[in-house]
Short mmCIF file of C-alpha atoms in Angstrom, two decimals:
data_model
loop_
_atom_site.label_atom_id
_atom_site.label_comp_id
_atom_site.label_asym_id
_atom_site.label_seq_id
_atom_site.Cartn_x
_atom_site.Cartn_y
_atom_site.Cartn_z
CA TYR A 58 -49.84 169.64 55.25
CA SER A 59 -49.12 172.94 53.49
CA SER A 60 -52.66 173.00 52.08
CA TRP A 61 -54.18 172.27 55.52
CA ARG A 62 -52.11 175.06 57.04
CA ALA A 63 -53.23 177.56 54.38
CA GLN A 64 -56.91 176.60 54.79
CA LEU A 65 -56.74 176.93 58.56
CA SER A 66 -55.08 180.35 58.23
CA GLU A 67 -57.85 181.51 55.86
CA SER A 68 -60.53 180.30 58.32
CA LEU A 69 -58.87 182.15 61.19
CA GLU A 70 -58.62 185.34 59.13
CA ALA A 71 -62.33 185.05 58.22
CA PHE A 72 -63.20 184.46 61.88
CA ARG A 73 -61.21 187.54 62.91
CA ARG A 74 -63.05 189.66 60.29
CA TRP A 75 -66.41 188.29 61.50
CA LEU A 76 -65.59 189.23 65.12
CA SER A 77 -64.60 192.72 64.01
CA GLU A 78 -67.65 193.26 61.76
CA ASN A 79 -69.99 192.21 64.57
CA GLU A 80 -68.10 194.37 67.09
CA ILE A 81 -67.48 191.46 69.47
CA SER A 82 -63.71 191.39 69.11
CA ASP A 83 -61.35 192.58 71.82
CA ALA A 84 -57.62 193.09 72.11
CA GLN A 85 -57.01 189.78 73.86
CA ALA A 86 -58.89 187.70 71.26
CA ASP A 87 -57.23 189.57 68.41
CA LEU A 88 -53.79 188.98 69.94
CA ARG A 89 -54.53 185.28 70.41
CA ILE A 90 -55.59 184.88 66.77
CA ALA A 91 -52.51 186.79 65.60
CA GLN A 92 -50.29 184.46 67.64
CA ILE A 93 -51.92 181.36 66.15
CA LEU A 94 -51.54 182.76 62.62
CA GLU A 95 -47.87 183.51 63.27
CA ARG A 96 -47.37 179.98 64.65
CA LEU A 97 -48.95 178.53 61.50
CA ARG A 98 -46.69 180.66 59.27
CA GLU A 99 -43.59 179.51 61.14
CA ASP A 100 -44.64 175.89 61.64
CA ARG A 101 -42.54 173.21 59.99
CA LEU A 102 -43.03 169.57 59.09
CA ASN A 103 -39.92 167.74 60.30
CA ILE A 104 -38.97 164.41 58.73
CA ALA A 105 -35.93 162.51 60.01
CA PHE A 106 -34.03 160.07 57.78
CA VAL A 107 -32.60 157.41 60.09
CA ALA A 108 -30.47 154.32 59.44
CA GLU A 109 -27.37 152.40 60.34
CA PHE A 110 -24.12 153.41 58.64
CA SER A 111 -24.09 153.13 54.83
CA ARG A 112 -27.74 152.35 54.16
CA GLY A 113 -28.12 155.16 51.61
CA LYS A 114 -29.83 157.99 53.52
CA SER A 115 -27.88 160.77 51.82
CA GLU A 116 -28.30 159.15 48.39
CA LEU A 117 -32.08 159.02 48.89
CA ILE A 118 -32.06 162.72 49.83
CA ASN A 119 -30.01 163.41 46.68
CA ALA A 120 -32.50 161.48 44.53
CA ILE A 121 -35.53 163.27 46.00
CA PHE A 122 -34.29 166.84 46.42
CA PHE A 123 -31.17 167.46 44.35
CA ALA A 124 -31.38 165.45 41.10
CA HIS A 125 -32.24 168.63 39.15
CA TYR A 126 -28.70 169.88 39.86
CA GLY A 127 -27.35 167.12 37.63
CA ARG A 128 -25.09 165.63 40.31
CA ARG A 129 -24.88 164.51 43.93
CA ILE A 130 -25.05 167.37 46.42
CA MET A 131 -25.02 165.48 49.75
CA PRO A 132 -21.87 163.36 50.22
CA ALA A 133 -22.88 159.78 49.41
CA SER A 134 -19.87 158.12 47.78
CA PRO A 135 -18.01 155.24 49.50
CA GLY A 136 -15.97 156.47 52.44
CA ARG A 137 -17.80 159.81 52.53
CA THR A 138 -20.73 159.93 54.92
CA THR A 139 -22.64 162.39 57.07
CA MET A 140 -20.73 162.72 60.36
CA CYS A 141 -23.10 165.15 62.08
CA PRO A 142 -26.89 165.69 62.06
CA THR A 143 -27.69 167.84 59.02
CA GLU A 144 -30.92 169.83 58.67
CA LEU A 145 -32.22 170.95 55.29
CA GLY A 146 -34.73 173.78 55.50
CA TYR A 147 -35.56 177.30 54.37
CA ASP A 148 -35.54 180.55 56.29
CA PRO A 149 -36.31 183.56 54.04
CA ALA A 150 -34.53 185.85 56.51
CA LEU A 151 -31.20 184.18 55.66
CA PRO A 152 -29.25 183.92 52.39
CA ALA A 153 -28.56 180.52 50.82
CA CYS A 154 -25.93 179.18 53.20
CA MET A 155 -24.72 176.37 55.39
CA ARG A 156 -24.05 176.92 59.08
CA LEU A 157 -21.82 174.55 61.04
CA LEU A 158 -21.57 174.17 64.82
CA PRO A 159 -17.97 173.35 65.85
CA ILE A 160 -17.47 170.10 67.76
CA GLU A 161 -15.68 172.02 70.54
CA THR A 162 -19.05 173.34 71.72
CA ARG A 163 -19.61 169.91 73.32
CA GLU A 164 -17.45 171.15 76.20
CA GLN A 165 -20.30 173.52 77.15
CA THR A 166 -23.72 172.49 78.43
CA TYR A 167 -25.97 174.58 76.16
CA SER A 168 -28.81 172.80 74.35
CA LEU A 169 -29.20 172.93 70.56
CA ALA A 170 -32.03 175.47 70.96
CA GLN A 171 -29.66 177.71 72.93
CA TRP A 172 -26.90 177.33 70.34
CA ARG A 173 -29.39 178.33 67.63
CA SER A 174 -29.88 181.64 69.42
CA ARG A 175 -26.09 182.24 69.32
CA PRO A 176 -25.42 182.70 65.58
CA SER A 177 -21.90 184.02 66.19
CA THR A 178 -20.86 180.53 67.38
CA TRP A 179 -21.70 178.93 64.03
CA VAL A 180 -19.39 178.94 61.00
CA GLN A 181 -21.48 180.27 58.08
CA LEU A 182 -20.55 179.35 54.50
CA PRO A 183 -22.27 180.79 51.41
CA LEU A 184 -24.05 178.48 48.95
CA ASP A 185 -24.31 179.39 45.26
CA VAL A 186 -27.55 177.71 44.15
CA ASN A 187 -26.55 178.32 40.51
CA ASP A 188 -23.27 176.42 40.94
CA PRO A 189 -23.86 172.73 41.83
CA GLU A 190 -20.13 172.07 42.13
CA GLN A 191 -19.69 174.83 44.71
CA MET A 192 -22.75 173.62 46.64
CA ALA A 193 -21.46 170.04 46.70
CA VAL A 194 -18.01 171.14 47.91
CA GLN A 195 -19.48 173.24 50.71
CA ILE A 196 -22.03 170.65 51.86
CA SER A 197 -19.38 167.90 51.77
CA LYS A 198 -17.97 169.50 54.91
CA VAL A 199 -20.60 167.58 56.93
CA ALA A 200 -18.35 164.54 56.34
CA GLU A 201 -15.23 166.21 57.75
CA THR A 202 -13.36 164.69 60.67
CA ARG A 203 -10.33 165.64 62.74
CA THR A 204 -7.82 163.69 64.79
CA VAL A 205 -7.35 164.41 68.49
CA THR A 206 -5.60 162.86 71.44
CA VAL A 207 -7.44 160.38 73.64
CA GLN A 208 -7.49 163.05 76.36
CA GLU A 209 -9.22 165.53 74.01
CA ALA A 210 -11.65 162.84 72.85
CA ARG A 211 -12.50 162.08 76.49
CA ALA A 212 -13.12 165.79 77.21
CA LEU A 213 -15.46 166.01 74.19
CA GLY A 214 -17.37 162.87 75.19
CA PHE A 215 -16.06 160.55 72.46
CA TRP A 216 -14.05 158.33 74.80
CA ASN A 217 -15.42 156.32 77.70
CA ASP A 218 -12.99 154.28 79.82
CA GLU A 219 -15.89 152.19 81.17
CA LEU A 220 -17.17 151.24 77.68
CA PRO A 221 -13.99 150.56 75.67
CA GLN A 222 -15.90 148.66 72.95
CA ASP A 223 -17.65 151.91 71.93
CA ASN A 224 -14.47 153.98 71.71
CA PRO A 225 -13.02 155.05 68.32
CA MET A 226 -9.89 153.31 67.04
CA VAL A 227 -6.49 154.68 68.02
CA ASN A 228 -4.11 155.16 65.07
CA ALA A 229 -0.35 154.56 64.97
CA GLN A 230 0.27 158.09 66.30
CA GLY A 231 -1.98 157.48 69.31
CA LEU A 232 -4.73 159.75 67.94
CA VAL A 233 -8.44 159.09 67.36
CA GLU A 234 -10.79 160.40 64.67
CA ILE A 235 -13.86 162.43 65.64
CA PRO A 236 -16.35 164.60 63.67
CA ARG A 237 -15.21 168.17 62.95
CA TRP A 238 -18.73 169.55 63.30
CA ARG A 239 -21.52 168.93 65.77
CA HIS A 240 -24.52 170.04 63.70
CA ALA A 241 -25.19 171.51 60.26
CA LEU A 242 -28.02 173.73 58.99
CA VAL A 243 -28.46 174.01 55.21
CA ASN A 244 -30.68 176.91 54.07
CA ILE A 245 -31.85 176.72 50.45
CA ALA A 246 -35.02 177.80 48.62
CA HIS A 247 -36.08 174.36 47.39
CA PRO A 248 -39.84 174.37 46.52
CA LEU A 249 -40.65 171.71 49.16
CA LEU A 250 -38.48 173.35 51.82
CA LYS A 251 -40.10 176.73 51.11
CA GLN A 252 -43.48 175.17 51.97
CA GLY A 253 -42.22 174.36 55.46
CA LEU A 254 -40.62 170.93 55.08
CA VAL A 255 -37.48 170.29 57.15
CA ILE A 256 -35.34 167.22 56.45
CA LEU A 257 -32.97 165.83 59.09
CA ASP A 258 -30.18 163.61 57.76
CA THR A 259 -28.77 161.70 60.74
CA PRO A 260 -25.42 159.93 61.09
CA GLY A 261 -25.18 156.19 61.72
CA LEU A 262 -25.69 154.44 65.03
CA ASN A 263 -22.15 155.14 66.23
CA ALA A 264 -22.78 158.89 66.09
CA VAL A 265 -26.27 158.49 67.55
CA GLY A 266 -24.71 156.99 70.64
CA ALA A 267 -22.09 159.71 70.81
CA GLU A 268 -24.45 162.69 70.51
CA PRO A 269 -27.79 161.86 72.15
CA GLU A 270 -28.95 165.45 72.71
CA LEU A 271 -28.53 166.47 69.09
CA THR A 272 -29.59 163.27 67.35
CA VAL A 273 -31.86 161.08 69.45
CA ASN A 274 -33.83 164.06 70.77
CA GLN A 275 -34.29 165.43 67.27
CA ILE A 276 -35.57 162.06 66.07
CA ALA A 277 -38.07 162.12 68.95
CA GLN A 278 -39.22 165.62 67.94
CA ALA A 279 -39.66 164.74 64.26
CA HIS A 280 -43.21 164.45 62.96
CA ALA A 281 -42.28 161.45 60.82
CA VAL A 282 -39.34 159.11 60.35
CA VAL A 283 -37.99 157.46 57.19
CA PHE A 284 -36.04 154.38 58.34
CA LEU A 285 -33.72 152.79 55.79
CA LEU A 286 -32.74 149.14 55.50
CA GLY A 287 -30.60 147.35 52.91
CA ALA A 288 -32.56 145.07 50.56
CA ASP A 289 -29.54 142.78 50.39
CA THR A 290 -29.27 142.41 54.19
CA GLY A 291 -32.79 143.00 55.48
CA VAL A 292 -33.14 143.83 59.19
CA THR A 293 -29.72 143.34 60.79
CA LYS A 294 -29.03 143.25 64.52
CA SER A 295 -27.85 146.88 64.48
CA ASP A 296 -30.89 147.95 62.42
CA LEU A 297 -33.16 146.33 64.99
CA ALA A 298 -31.29 148.08 67.81
CA ILE A 299 -31.93 151.51 66.23
CA TRP A 300 -35.59 150.64 65.66
CA GLN A 301 -36.21 149.40 69.20
CA GLU A 302 -33.98 151.82 71.15
CA HIS A 303 -34.36 155.09 69.23
CA LEU A 304 -37.55 154.99 67.14
CA LEU A 305 -40.24 153.02 68.98
CA PRO A 306 -39.82 154.83 72.34
CA SER A 307 -40.44 158.23 70.72
CA HIS A 308 -43.05 157.14 68.13
CA ARG A 309 -44.92 154.36 69.88
CA GLU A 310 -47.93 154.33 67.60
CA GLY A 311 -45.62 153.66 64.64
CA GLU A 312 -47.95 155.32 62.13
CA SER A 313 -45.39 158.05 61.57
CA HIS A 314 -42.77 155.54 60.38
CA LEU A 315 -42.02 154.73 56.77
CA VAL A 316 -39.46 151.98 56.14
CA VAL A 317 -37.41 152.06 52.95
CA LEU A 318 -35.91 148.79 51.73
CA ASN A 319 -33.09 150.45 49.81
CA LYS A 320 -30.54 149.07 47.33
CA ILE A 321 -32.95 146.71 45.57
CA ASP A 322 -30.56 146.92 42.58
CA ALA A 323 -28.27 144.59 44.57
CA LEU A 324 -30.72 141.83 43.57
CA TRP A 325 -30.49 142.70 39.86
CA ASN A 326 -27.74 140.20 39.12
CA GLY A 327 -28.58 139.62 35.46
CA ILE A 328 -28.93 135.88 36.14
CA ASP A 329 -32.27 135.57 37.93
CA SER A 330 -35.47 136.41 36.07
CA THR A 331 -37.48 139.51 36.89
CA GLU A 332 -40.14 137.30 38.48
CA LYS A 333 -37.59 135.61 40.75
CA VAL A 334 -36.11 138.95 41.79
CA GLN A 335 -39.60 140.19 42.67
CA GLN A 336 -40.24 137.06 44.72
CA GLN A 337 -36.94 137.55 46.63
CA LEU A 338 -37.83 141.18 47.24
CA GLU A 339 -41.33 140.35 48.50
CA ARG A 340 -39.88 137.73 50.87
CA GLN A 341 -37.45 140.30 52.24
CA ARG A 342 -40.29 142.81 52.61
CA GLN A 343 -42.51 140.35 54.49
CA LEU A 344 -39.66 139.19 56.75
CA SER A 345 -38.67 142.80 57.53
CA ALA A 346 -42.29 143.65 58.37
CA GLN A 347 -42.46 140.63 60.67
CA MET A 348 -39.26 141.60 62.51
CA LEU A 349 -40.25 145.25 62.87
CA LYS A 350 -43.87 144.29 63.68
CA ILE A 351 -45.43 146.66 61.15
CA SER A 352 -47.61 146.28 58.06
CA PRO A 353 -45.71 145.27 54.87
CA GLN A 354 -47.54 148.13 53.12
CA ARG A 355 -45.40 150.57 55.11
CA ILE A 356 -42.18 149.09 53.68
CA LEU A 357 -41.19 150.68 50.38
CA PRO A 358 -38.64 148.79 48.23
CA LEU A 359 -36.53 151.08 46.04
CA SER A 360 -33.07 151.95 44.78
CA ALA A 361 -32.04 155.49 45.64
CA GLN A 362 -28.86 155.20 43.56
CA LYS A 363 -30.67 153.99 40.42
CA GLY A 364 -33.41 156.55 41.00
CA LEU A 365 -30.81 159.33 41.06
CA GLN A 366 -29.07 157.90 38.00
CA ALA A 367 -32.38 157.68 36.14
CA LYS A 368 -33.20 161.30 36.89
CA LEU A 369 -29.73 162.47 35.84
CA GLU A 370 -29.94 160.50 32.58
CA ARG A 371 -33.68 161.25 32.08
CA ARG A 372 -34.48 157.54 31.80
CA ASN A 373 -38.10 156.86 32.71
CA ASP A 374 -37.62 153.09 32.34
CA LEU A 375 -34.87 153.02 34.98
CA LEU A 376 -36.85 155.40 37.20
CA GLN A 377 -39.77 152.95 37.16
CA GLU A 378 -37.46 150.04 37.97
CA SER A 379 -35.92 152.00 40.85
#
């Protein structure tokens, strides 16, 4: 994509020079070409990572983008999960930082695009790209929650008297837990992000239902979707609900979907032979393809956790197995 963008920009520049040299250019044409070139410079390739709760989205992002830091950067340990949509991208006009949109902004009717144009509303935290520990601590804030009264939860849209089955649990003090932040923007100069890639790490289905404007709409606007399943469970009822309700309506042709059958290491039990494990995995892949009605070639079996471990330990054998 980056190469295509650069080639198109070069062609447009050559065309503009040709118009000028042949004295057939005018102000309107020159302005139009300048606008297209600017659009190409600012254009981004947005990829959304989507899954049910605890399928390993953040671990896969760690394995792909952050292994060189020698540790996890996105929160991916048990009990720690992304509670708000988190965008990873690069804007050279900003320092390395993370910006967080407070959950209280749900009381107002502005769209995400409008909130982006109000930087004073966001909480900005610095990121030290030379200090992995500091980065991990700062980015872990996307997993933060807070407890509020049922009345506050209702005002923020997390409590619906007509759909009690979707409401959060009430603790012994009569309070409920909700996300602390509504959206997070992480700005770092990763080589892939500098080329114009933007990664969206989405929360699980429960948060998708709670924040349609910021999650479902962003999934619809993404150029491609990476949908994660568990190799040990295959396509569950909740996985199928996300696929049918949130992915197919916005990407009907399906060619922009990649499905990751994650956690294949769950099948490495040390008892079954490698051949038997491969047969189990292929069965799960074929069954998942049948349920999702896509080609098995678009389902990629892997282990994000073992892939990250292999990169941290510089073990090519484990990386191949992952």
